[in-house]
Amino acid sequence: MRFKLLSLLFLFGCCLILLCSCLVYFSLEHELASALELRARTAAGGSHFAAETMENPEELQKYISTLANGDILSVDIIANDPPTVIVSSDDRISGKPLEKVSPTLRNAFYESLASTIAFRREDTTFRLQHPVTLRRGPYAIRPASITVKVDAEPFDSTLRTEVWKAGCLLFLAVSAGCMLVSITVNALITRRSRKIIQTIKQATDGDPDARVDETSTDELGQIAQSLNRML
């Protein structure tokens, strides 16, 4: 009985740890992805505002370059017609036709033409596609798309670390709970076993009224009831 109970407790603890770890993982993933998306949207909003208010292309280029820092890898503003990189944090492709830049950026741009704002994972990066219309400034009345590329490595590293910490805490908490339940049940089984042993000693000493006060139907209860019938 004790072995069965411990096995069930162990199985229950493992299932609980797995379930809670999954919940923590998905919750943290959503929270971290939301924070990254907010950073990407902030960079996209800043570049959109700059493109409409800065008259000097060199100043715009410098500002867009400052947005690409930390986990933000690149910021690009691409005109729809003709597809041209208006300005990019990588000044080597600013002003160039889209066909002459990287296929990844080109494919992401064409995908954005048929969609609204999209934030998605692409291998080791996240990419925000934000369709806009430049209504003021030197590029006025030009439909465009702002692309913000974010490094996914800090996201993955933080997620792994936090899930590992949460998993360890869950393991300790569940282990402590299972140990507490095990100690409590063990004490209960020991107390019932002592009753049976005490009754056997009383019967051995010649007490004709020796009985075990036990009504349970488990293994110990069946032993106690069989002992009562024998006495």
Short mmCIF file of C-alpha atoms in Angstrom, two decimals:
data_model
loop_
_atom_site.label_atom_id
_atom_site.label_comp_id
_atom_site.label_asym_id
_atom_site.label_seq_id
_atom_site.Cartn_x
_atom_site.Cartn_y
_atom_site.Cartn_z
CA MET A 1 0.00 0.00 0.00
CA ARG A 2 2.76 2.39 0.97
CA PHE A 3 4.62 1.66 -2.26
CA LYS A 4 1.48 2.29 -4.30
CA LEU A 5 0.87 5.57 -2.53
CA LEU A 6 4.42 6.77 -3.05
CA SER A 7 4.25 5.78 -6.71
CA LEU A 8 1.02 7.72 -7.16
CA LEU A 9 2.48 10.73 -5.39
CA PHE A 10 5.56 10.61 -7.59
CA LEU A 11 3.45 10.34 -10.76
CA PHE A 12 1.18 13.16 -9.61
CA GLY A 13 4.18 15.36 -8.80
CA CYS A 14 5.78 14.77 -12.21
CA CYS A 15 2.52 15.56 -14.02
CA LEU A 16 2.03 18.70 -11.94
CA ILE A 17 5.58 19.91 -12.60
CA LEU A 18 5.18 19.27 -16.34
CA LEU A 19 1.83 21.05 -16.50
CA CYS A 20 2.99 24.06 -14.50
CA SER A 21 6.22 24.28 -16.54
CA CYS A 22 4.22 24.38 -19.77
CA LEU A 23 1.95 27.09 -18.37
CA VAL A 24 4.95 29.12 -17.23
CA TYR A 25 6.66 28.65 -20.62
CA PHE A 26 3.71 29.84 -22.68
CA SER A 27 2.98 32.69 -20.30
CA LEU A 28 6.60 33.92 -20.36
CA GLU A 29 6.83 33.44 -24.11
CA HIS A 30 3.77 35.64 -24.64
CA GLU A 31 5.03 38.25 -22.18
CA LEU A 32 8.53 38.45 -23.68
CA ALA A 33 7.23 38.46 -27.25
CA SER A 34 4.82 41.28 -26.36
CA ALA A 35 7.71 43.30 -24.91
CA LEU A 36 9.77 42.75 -28.07
CA GLU A 37 6.82 43.69 -30.28
CA LEU A 38 6.35 46.88 -28.27
CA ARG A 39 10.00 47.79 -28.83
CA ALA A 40 9.66 47.07 -32.54
CA ARG A 41 6.46 49.12 -32.80
CA THR A 42 8.12 51.99 -30.95
CA ALA A 43 11.02 51.94 -33.41
CA ALA A 44 8.59 51.75 -36.35
CA GLY A 45 6.55 54.65 -34.98
CA GLY A 46 9.67 56.74 -34.41
CA SER A 47 10.96 56.11 -37.93
CA HIS A 48 7.53 56.88 -39.41
CA PHE A 49 7.40 60.20 -37.56
CA ALA A 50 10.98 61.04 -38.55
CA ALA A 51 10.33 60.29 -42.23
CA GLU A 52 7.43 62.76 -42.21
CA THR A 53 9.12 65.54 -40.25
CA MET A 54 12.83 65.51 -41.16
CA GLU A 55 13.52 67.38 -44.37
CA ASN A 56 17.22 66.56 -44.50
CA PRO A 57 17.83 62.97 -45.77
CA GLU A 58 21.17 62.83 -43.94
CA GLU A 59 19.54 63.65 -40.62
CA LEU A 60 16.88 61.04 -41.30
CA GLN A 61 19.59 58.48 -42.09
CA LYS A 62 21.42 59.25 -38.83
CA TYR A 63 18.23 59.01 -36.80
CA ILE A 64 17.18 55.70 -38.35
CA SER A 65 20.69 54.34 -37.70
CA THR A 66 20.37 55.20 -33.99
CA LEU A 67 17.19 53.11 -33.77
CA ALA A 68 19.15 49.95 -34.63
CA ASN A 69 20.71 49.27 -31.25
CA GLY A 70 20.59 46.52 -28.66
CA ASP A 71 18.28 43.74 -29.81
CA ILE A 72 16.93 45.79 -32.74
CA LEU A 73 19.09 44.74 -35.67
CA SER A 74 17.74 46.92 -38.48
CA VAL A 75 15.05 49.43 -39.44
CA ASP A 76 14.05 49.93 -43.08
CA ILE A 77 11.50 52.21 -44.75
CA ILE A 78 10.58 50.89 -48.19
CA ALA A 79 8.42 52.71 -50.74
CA ASN A 80 5.80 50.59 -52.49
CA ASP A 81 5.90 52.10 -55.98
CA PRO A 82 8.48 51.70 -57.23
CA PRO A 83 9.81 49.31 -54.55
CA THR A 84 12.75 51.30 -53.21
CA VAL A 85 14.56 51.45 -49.90
CA ILE A 86 13.89 55.06 -48.90
CA VAL A 87 16.13 54.88 -45.86
CA SER A 88 17.68 52.09 -43.82
CA SER A 89 19.72 51.71 -40.66
CA ASP A 90 22.19 50.07 -43.03
CA ASP A 91 23.22 53.12 -45.08
CA ARG A 92 24.67 50.86 -47.78
CA ILE A 93 21.19 50.03 -49.10
CA SER A 94 19.47 53.39 -48.54
CA GLY A 95 18.08 54.75 -51.79
CA LYS A 96 18.58 51.48 -53.69
CA PRO A 97 15.87 49.62 -55.63
CA LEU A 98 14.47 46.75 -53.60
CA GLU A 99 15.52 44.21 -56.23
CA LYS A 100 19.16 44.95 -55.46
CA VAL A 101 18.96 44.32 -51.71
CA SER A 102 18.70 41.09 -49.72
CA PRO A 103 16.09 38.50 -50.79
CA THR A 104 14.89 38.18 -47.18
CA LEU A 105 14.03 41.87 -46.95
CA ARG A 106 12.48 41.79 -50.42
CA ASN A 107 10.28 38.79 -49.59
CA ALA A 108 9.18 40.30 -46.29
CA PHE A 109 8.24 43.52 -48.06
CA TYR A 110 6.09 41.79 -50.68
CA GLU A 111 4.37 39.79 -47.95
CA SER A 112 3.49 43.02 -46.15
CA LEU A 113 1.67 44.41 -49.19
CA ALA A 114 -1.22 41.98 -48.61
CA SER A 115 -1.38 42.26 -44.83
CA THR A 116 -1.77 44.64 -41.94
CA ILE A 117 0.78 45.04 -39.14
CA ALA A 118 2.49 41.68 -38.62
CA PHE A 119 5.02 40.57 -36.01
CA ARG A 120 6.41 37.09 -36.62
CA ARG A 121 9.31 34.80 -35.80
CA GLU A 122 11.80 34.05 -38.58
CA ASP A 123 14.46 31.57 -37.50
CA THR A 124 16.83 33.59 -35.27
CA THR A 125 14.98 36.91 -35.58
CA PHE A 126 11.59 38.56 -35.19
CA ARG A 127 10.32 40.84 -37.93
CA LEU A 128 7.71 43.59 -37.71
CA GLN A 129 6.06 44.68 -40.96
CA HIS A 130 4.17 47.94 -40.62
CA PRO A 131 2.43 49.31 -43.78
CA VAL A 132 2.22 53.13 -43.66
CA THR A 133 1.50 56.11 -45.86
CA LEU A 134 3.96 58.98 -45.72
CA ARG A 135 1.73 62.07 -45.78
CA ARG A 136 4.28 64.81 -45.10
CA GLY A 137 7.94 65.54 -45.60
CA PRO A 138 10.20 64.87 -48.59
CA TYR A 139 8.57 61.47 -49.23
CA ALA A 140 4.95 62.67 -48.95
CA ILE A 141 2.04 60.78 -50.50
CA ARG A 142 3.96 57.56 -50.82
CA PRO A 143 2.62 54.24 -49.54
CA ALA A 144 5.45 52.43 -47.82
CA SER A 145 6.32 49.67 -45.41
CA ILE A 146 8.46 49.93 -42.29
CA THR A 147 10.41 46.78 -41.47
CA VAL A 148 11.96 46.32 -38.03
CA LYS A 149 14.19 43.29 -37.46
CA VAL A 150 14.74 42.15 -33.86
CA ASP A 151 17.33 39.68 -32.58
CA ALA A 152 15.67 36.57 -31.08
CA GLU A 153 18.72 35.33 -29.14
CA PRO A 154 18.13 37.47 -26.01
CA PHE A 155 14.49 36.38 -26.14
CA ASP A 156 15.43 32.69 -26.28
CA SER A 157 18.11 33.05 -23.61
CA THR A 158 15.79 34.87 -21.20
CA LEU A 159 13.01 32.39 -21.85
CA ARG A 160 15.27 29.40 -21.15
CA THR A 161 16.65 30.98 -17.97
CA GLU A 162 13.26 31.96 -16.57
CA VAL A 163 11.66 28.62 -17.39
CA TRP A 164 14.60 26.82 -15.76
CA LYS A 165 14.23 28.93 -12.61
CA ALA A 166 10.48 28.40 -12.53
CA GLY A 167 10.93 24.68 -13.10
CA CYS A 168 13.37 24.41 -10.18
CA LEU A 169 11.01 26.32 -7.89
CA LEU A 170 8.10 24.15 -8.99
CA PHE A 171 10.15 21.01 -8.40
CA LEU A 172 11.05 22.13 -4.88
CA ALA A 173 7.47 23.16 -4.09
CA VAL A 174 5.93 19.95 -5.44
CA SER A 175 8.61 17.82 -3.77
CA ALA A 176 7.95 19.51 -0.44
CA GLY A 177 4.21 19.01 -0.87
CA CYS A 178 4.59 15.35 -1.80
CA MET A 179 6.97 14.80 1.13
CA LEU A 180 4.50 16.40 3.52
CA VAL A 181 1.66 14.24 2.23
CA SER A 182 3.90 11.16 2.36
CA ILE A 183 4.89 11.85 5.99
CA THR A 184 1.25 12.42 6.97
CA VAL A 185 0.02 9.23 5.29
CA ASN A 186 2.98 7.26 6.64
CA ALA A 187 2.11 8.40 10.16
CA LEU A 188 -1.50 7.33 9.61
CA ILE A 189 -0.48 3.89 8.32
CA THR A 190 1.97 3.47 11.22
CA ARG A 191 -0.73 4.35 13.76
CA ARG A 192 -3.15 1.83 12.26
CA SER A 193 -0.46 -0.84 12.14
CA ARG A 194 0.34 -0.26 15.81
CA LYS A 195 -3.34 -0.81 16.66
CA ILE A 196 -3.21 -4.23 14.98
CA ILE A 197 0.06 -5.12 16.74
CA GLN A 198 -1.36 -4.01 20.09
CA THR A 199 -4.48 -6.12 19.57
CA ILE A 200 -2.36 -9.19 18.74
CA LYS A 201 -0.35 -8.65 21.95
CA GLN A 202 -3.57 -8.35 23.96
CA ALA A 203 -4.89 -11.57 22.42
CA THR A 204 -1.56 -13.29 23.16
CA ASP A 205 -1.84 -12.17 26.79
CA GLY A 206 -5.25 -13.89 27.00
CA ASP A 207 -7.61 -10.92 26.64
CA PRO A 208 -10.84 -12.42 25.17
CA ASP A 209 -12.21 -8.96 24.28
CA ALA A 210 -9.23 -7.91 22.21
CA ARG A 211 -10.47 -6.38 18.95
CA VAL A 212 -9.21 -3.95 16.35
CA ASP A 213 -11.45 -0.93 15.88
CA GLU A 214 -11.08 -0.75 12.10
CA THR A 215 -13.82 -0.37 9.46
CA SER A 216 -11.70 0.51 6.43
CA THR A 217 -11.75 -1.81 3.41
CA ASP A 218 -8.13 -1.28 2.33
CA GLU A 219 -5.33 -3.78 2.97
CA LEU A 220 -4.87 -2.86 6.64
CA GLY A 221 -8.63 -2.85 7.15
CA GLN A 222 -8.93 -6.34 5.68
CA ILE A 223 -6.13 -7.60 7.93
CA ALA A 224 -7.83 -6.06 10.97
CA GLN A 225 -11.24 -7.55 10.10
CA SER A 226 -9.67 -10.99 9.51
CA LEU A 227 -7.91 -10.73 12.86
CA ASN A 228 -11.20 -9.83 14.58
CA ARG A 229 -12.89 -12.92 13.08
CA MET A 230 -10.01 -15.11 14.28
CA LEU A 231 -10.37 -13.73 17.79
#
